[in-house]
GROMACS .gro file of C-alpha atoms in nm:
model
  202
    1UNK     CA    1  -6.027  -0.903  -1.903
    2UNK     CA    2  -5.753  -0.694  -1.746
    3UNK     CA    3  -5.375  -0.824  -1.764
    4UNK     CA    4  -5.203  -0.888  -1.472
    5UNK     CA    5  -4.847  -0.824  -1.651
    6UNK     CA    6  -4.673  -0.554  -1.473
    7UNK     CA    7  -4.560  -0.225  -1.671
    8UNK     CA    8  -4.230  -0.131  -1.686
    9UNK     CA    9  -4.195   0.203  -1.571
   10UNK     CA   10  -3.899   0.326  -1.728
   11UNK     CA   11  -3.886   0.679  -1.555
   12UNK     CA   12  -3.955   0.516  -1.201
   13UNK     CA   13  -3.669   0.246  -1.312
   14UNK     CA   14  -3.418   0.526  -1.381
   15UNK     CA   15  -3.519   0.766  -1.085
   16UNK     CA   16  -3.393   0.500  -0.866
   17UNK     CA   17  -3.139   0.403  -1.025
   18UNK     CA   18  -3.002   0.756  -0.998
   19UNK     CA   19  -3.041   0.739  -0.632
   20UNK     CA   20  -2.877   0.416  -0.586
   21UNK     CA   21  -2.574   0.558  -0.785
   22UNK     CA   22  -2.576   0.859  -0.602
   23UNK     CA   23  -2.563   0.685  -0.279
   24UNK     CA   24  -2.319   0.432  -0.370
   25UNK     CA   25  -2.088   0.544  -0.610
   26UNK     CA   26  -1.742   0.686  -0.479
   27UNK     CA   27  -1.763   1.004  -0.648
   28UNK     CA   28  -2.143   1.116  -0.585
   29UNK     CA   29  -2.175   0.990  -0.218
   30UNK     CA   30  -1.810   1.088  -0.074
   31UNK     CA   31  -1.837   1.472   0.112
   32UNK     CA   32  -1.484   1.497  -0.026
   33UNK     CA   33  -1.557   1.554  -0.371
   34UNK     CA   34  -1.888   1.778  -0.271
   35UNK     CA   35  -1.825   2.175  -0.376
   36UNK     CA   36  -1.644   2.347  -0.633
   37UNK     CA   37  -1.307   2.194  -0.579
   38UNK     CA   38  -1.404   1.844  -0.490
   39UNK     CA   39  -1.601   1.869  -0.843
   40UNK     CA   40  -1.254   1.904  -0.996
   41UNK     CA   41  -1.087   1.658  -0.770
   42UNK     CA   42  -1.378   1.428  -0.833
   43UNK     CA   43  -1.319   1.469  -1.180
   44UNK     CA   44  -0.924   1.379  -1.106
   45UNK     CA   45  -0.984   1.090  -0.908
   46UNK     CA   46  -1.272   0.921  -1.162
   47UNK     CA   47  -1.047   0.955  -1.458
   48UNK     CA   48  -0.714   0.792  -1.285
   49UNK     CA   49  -0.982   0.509  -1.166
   50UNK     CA   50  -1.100   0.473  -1.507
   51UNK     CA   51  -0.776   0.454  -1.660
   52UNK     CA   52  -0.634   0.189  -1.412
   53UNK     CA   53  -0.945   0.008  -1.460
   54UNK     CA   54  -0.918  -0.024  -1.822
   55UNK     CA   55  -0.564  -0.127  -1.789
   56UNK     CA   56  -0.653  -0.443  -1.627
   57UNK     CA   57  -1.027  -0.518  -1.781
   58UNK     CA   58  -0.919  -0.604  -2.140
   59UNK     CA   59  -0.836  -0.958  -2.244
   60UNK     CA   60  -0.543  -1.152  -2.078
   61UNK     CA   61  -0.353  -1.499  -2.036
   62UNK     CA   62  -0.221  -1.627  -1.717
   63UNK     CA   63   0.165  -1.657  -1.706
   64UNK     CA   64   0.298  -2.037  -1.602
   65UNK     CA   65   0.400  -1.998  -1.266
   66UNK     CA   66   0.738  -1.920  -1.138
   67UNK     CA   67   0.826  -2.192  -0.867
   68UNK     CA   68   1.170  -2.153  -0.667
   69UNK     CA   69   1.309  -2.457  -0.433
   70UNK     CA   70   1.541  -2.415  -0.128
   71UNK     CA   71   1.626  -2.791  -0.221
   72UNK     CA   72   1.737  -2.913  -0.568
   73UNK     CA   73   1.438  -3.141  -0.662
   74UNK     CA   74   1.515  -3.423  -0.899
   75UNK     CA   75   1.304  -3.367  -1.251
   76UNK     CA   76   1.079  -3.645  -1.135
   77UNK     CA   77   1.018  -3.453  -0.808
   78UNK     CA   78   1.019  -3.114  -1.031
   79UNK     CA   79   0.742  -3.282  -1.286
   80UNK     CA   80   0.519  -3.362  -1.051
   81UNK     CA   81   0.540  -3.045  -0.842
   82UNK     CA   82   0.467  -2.843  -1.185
   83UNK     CA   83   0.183  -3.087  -1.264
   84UNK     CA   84   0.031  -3.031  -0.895
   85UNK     CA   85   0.073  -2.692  -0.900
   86UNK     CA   86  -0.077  -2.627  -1.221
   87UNK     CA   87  -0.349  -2.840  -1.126
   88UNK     CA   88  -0.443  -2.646  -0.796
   89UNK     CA   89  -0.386  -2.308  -1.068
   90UNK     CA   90  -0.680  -2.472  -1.317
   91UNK     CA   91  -0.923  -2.632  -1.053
   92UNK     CA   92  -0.955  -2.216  -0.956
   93UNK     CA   93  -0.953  -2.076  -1.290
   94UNK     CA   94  -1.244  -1.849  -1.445
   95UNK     CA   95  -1.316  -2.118  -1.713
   96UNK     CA   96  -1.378  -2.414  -1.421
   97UNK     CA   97  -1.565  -2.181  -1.164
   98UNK     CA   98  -1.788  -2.107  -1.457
   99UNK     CA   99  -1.851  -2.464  -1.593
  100UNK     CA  100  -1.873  -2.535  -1.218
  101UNK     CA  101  -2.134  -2.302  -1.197
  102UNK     CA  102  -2.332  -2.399  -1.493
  103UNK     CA  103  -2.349  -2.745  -1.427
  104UNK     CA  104  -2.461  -2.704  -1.067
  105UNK     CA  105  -2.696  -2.481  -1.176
  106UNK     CA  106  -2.810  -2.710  -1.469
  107UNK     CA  107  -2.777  -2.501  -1.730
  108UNK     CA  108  -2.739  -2.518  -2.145
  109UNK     CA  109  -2.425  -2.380  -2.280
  110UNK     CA  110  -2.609  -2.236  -2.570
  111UNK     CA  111  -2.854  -2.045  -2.367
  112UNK     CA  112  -2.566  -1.913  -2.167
  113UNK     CA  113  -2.390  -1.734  -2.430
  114UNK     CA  114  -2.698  -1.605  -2.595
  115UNK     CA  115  -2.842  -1.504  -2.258
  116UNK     CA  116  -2.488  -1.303  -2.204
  117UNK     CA  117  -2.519  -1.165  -2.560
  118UNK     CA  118  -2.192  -1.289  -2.666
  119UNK     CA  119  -2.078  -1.503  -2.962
  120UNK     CA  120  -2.085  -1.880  -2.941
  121UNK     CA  121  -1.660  -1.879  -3.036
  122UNK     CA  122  -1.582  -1.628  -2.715
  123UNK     CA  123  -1.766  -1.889  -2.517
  124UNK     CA  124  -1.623  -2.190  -2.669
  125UNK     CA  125  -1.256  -2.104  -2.620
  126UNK     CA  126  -1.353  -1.937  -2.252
  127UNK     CA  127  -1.465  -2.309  -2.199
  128UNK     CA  128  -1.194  -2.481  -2.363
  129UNK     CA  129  -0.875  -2.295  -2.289
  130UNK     CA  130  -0.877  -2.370  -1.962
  131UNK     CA  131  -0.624  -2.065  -1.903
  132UNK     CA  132  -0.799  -1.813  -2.093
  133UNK     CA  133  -0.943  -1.522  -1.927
  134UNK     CA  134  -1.202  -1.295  -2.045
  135UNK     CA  135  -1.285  -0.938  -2.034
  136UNK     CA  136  -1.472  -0.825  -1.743
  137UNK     CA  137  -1.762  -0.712  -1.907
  138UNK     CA  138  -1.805  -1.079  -2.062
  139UNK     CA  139  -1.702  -1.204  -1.723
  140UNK     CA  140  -2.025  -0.996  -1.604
  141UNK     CA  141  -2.264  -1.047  -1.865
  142UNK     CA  142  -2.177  -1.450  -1.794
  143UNK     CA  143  -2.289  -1.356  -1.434
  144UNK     CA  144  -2.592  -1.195  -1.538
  145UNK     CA  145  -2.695  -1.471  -1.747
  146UNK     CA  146  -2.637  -1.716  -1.491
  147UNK     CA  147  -2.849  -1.481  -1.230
  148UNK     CA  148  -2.557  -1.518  -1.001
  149UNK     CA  149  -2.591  -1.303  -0.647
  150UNK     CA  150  -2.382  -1.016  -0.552
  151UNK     CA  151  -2.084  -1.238  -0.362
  152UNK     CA  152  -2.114  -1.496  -0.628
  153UNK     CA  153  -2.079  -1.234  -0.897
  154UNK     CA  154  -1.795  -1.079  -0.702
  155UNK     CA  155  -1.650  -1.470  -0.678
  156UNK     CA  156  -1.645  -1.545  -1.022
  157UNK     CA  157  -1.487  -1.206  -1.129
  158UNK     CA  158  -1.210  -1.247  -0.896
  159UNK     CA  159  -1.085  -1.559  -1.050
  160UNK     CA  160  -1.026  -1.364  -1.406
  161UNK     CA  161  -0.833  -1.086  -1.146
  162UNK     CA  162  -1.141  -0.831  -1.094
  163UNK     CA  163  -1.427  -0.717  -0.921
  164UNK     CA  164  -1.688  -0.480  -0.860
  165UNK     CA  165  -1.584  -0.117  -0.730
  166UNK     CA  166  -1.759   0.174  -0.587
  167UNK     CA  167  -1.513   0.400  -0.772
  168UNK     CA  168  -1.677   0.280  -1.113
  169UNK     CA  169  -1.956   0.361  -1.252
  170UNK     CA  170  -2.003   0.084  -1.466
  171UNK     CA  171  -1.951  -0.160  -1.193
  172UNK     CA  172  -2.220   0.066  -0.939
  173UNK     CA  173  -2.476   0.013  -1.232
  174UNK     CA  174  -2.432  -0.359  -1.281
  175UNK     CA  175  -2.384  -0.362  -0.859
  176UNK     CA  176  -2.764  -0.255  -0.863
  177UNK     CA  177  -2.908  -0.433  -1.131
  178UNK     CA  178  -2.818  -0.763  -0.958
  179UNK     CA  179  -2.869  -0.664  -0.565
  180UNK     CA  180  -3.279  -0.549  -0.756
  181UNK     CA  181  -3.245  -0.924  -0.882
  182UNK     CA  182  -3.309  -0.765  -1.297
  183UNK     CA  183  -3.104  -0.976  -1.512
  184UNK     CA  184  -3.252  -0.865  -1.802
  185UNK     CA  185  -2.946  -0.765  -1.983
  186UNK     CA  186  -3.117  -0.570  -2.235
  187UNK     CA  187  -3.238  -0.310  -1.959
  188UNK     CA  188  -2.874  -0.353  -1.816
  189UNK     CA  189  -2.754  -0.212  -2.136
  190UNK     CA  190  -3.000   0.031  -2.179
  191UNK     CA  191  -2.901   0.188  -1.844
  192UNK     CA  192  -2.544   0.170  -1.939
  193UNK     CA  193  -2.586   0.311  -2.250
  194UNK     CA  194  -2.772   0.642  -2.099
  195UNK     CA  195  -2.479   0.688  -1.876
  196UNK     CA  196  -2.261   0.666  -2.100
  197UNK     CA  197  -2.082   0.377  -2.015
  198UNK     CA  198  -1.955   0.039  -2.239
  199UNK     CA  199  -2.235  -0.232  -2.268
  200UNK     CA  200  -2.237  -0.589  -2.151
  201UNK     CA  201  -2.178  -0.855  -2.493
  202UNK     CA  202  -2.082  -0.850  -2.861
   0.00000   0.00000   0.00000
């Protein structure tokens, strides 16, 4: 009896792949960096991008915020101000998008993590330190597992401070896996790994 179980064809897979990147990504698609010398300004350009980006994508805490008054407040005034304020900073954090997002979606915390390929203490204190903000590849590979869309991908990045950018290759890879609807992070990593770039979990 034949199977109806599709093949994966991994040279059809990575053939467009290339062409997506090669139409999308900043320093493939742009005429500027076509030729000899936009070759070496490509080449410029990518590593600055890279080195910004990994400035910001590493692991980070959100400062208290800094609130200044044209009126002296008394401290019951002051209190409550701080406590509102910190309150409108939490309800928009990473950590309550995400358990936002898992609830609506009716999801199991355990399956999460695994499904993200990262370790069940990351996603424990992502969960319960409320101010805690991950990596962006965890923040992604918690997208992927939660087969989040392109603008709800982009939405959840933005509240740990990042998103997805043409100038990255990374981020053009990932940018394609989700708009095909694959969130299989395995083959994510695989294609990730063959261009040389960091994978998604532990």
């Amino acid at each position: 009896m034949a199977s109806n179980r599709k093949v994966f064809d991994s040279k059809m897979f990575m053939d467009n792949l290339n062409i997506f990147i090669n139409s999308h990504y900043e320093f493939k698609c742009n005429s500027k960096y076509k030729g000899f010398f936009g070759r070496i300004k490509a080449q410029l350009d990518r590593t600055e991008a890279e080195e910004k980006e990994s400035r910001k994508s590493g692991e980070s805490w959100i400062d208290d915020p800094v609130i200044y008054f044209s009126d002296p407040l008394s401290e019951e005034e002051y209190r409550r101000h701080i406590e509102l304020s910190l309150a409108k900073t939490l309800e928009k954090s990473f950590s309550a998008t995400l358990m936002k997002i898992i609830e609506a979606k009716d999801q199991n915390h355990i399956d999460i993590y695994k499904k993200a390929n990262i370790d069940r203490k990351l996603f424990s204190k992502i969960r319960n330190e409320k101010r805690y903000i991950p990596s962006k590849r965890t923040a992604i590979a918690l997208a992927v597992a939660l087969e989040l869309s392109l603008s709800e991908t982009q939405d959840l990045l933005k509240r740990a401070g990042f998103t997805l950018s043409r100038s990255i290759l990374f981020d053009v890879i990932i940018e394609y896996f989700i708009t095909q609807g694959n969130y299989d992070i395995y083959q994510i990593n695989d294609a990730l790994h063959s261009h040389k770039q960091p994978i998604l979990g532990g």
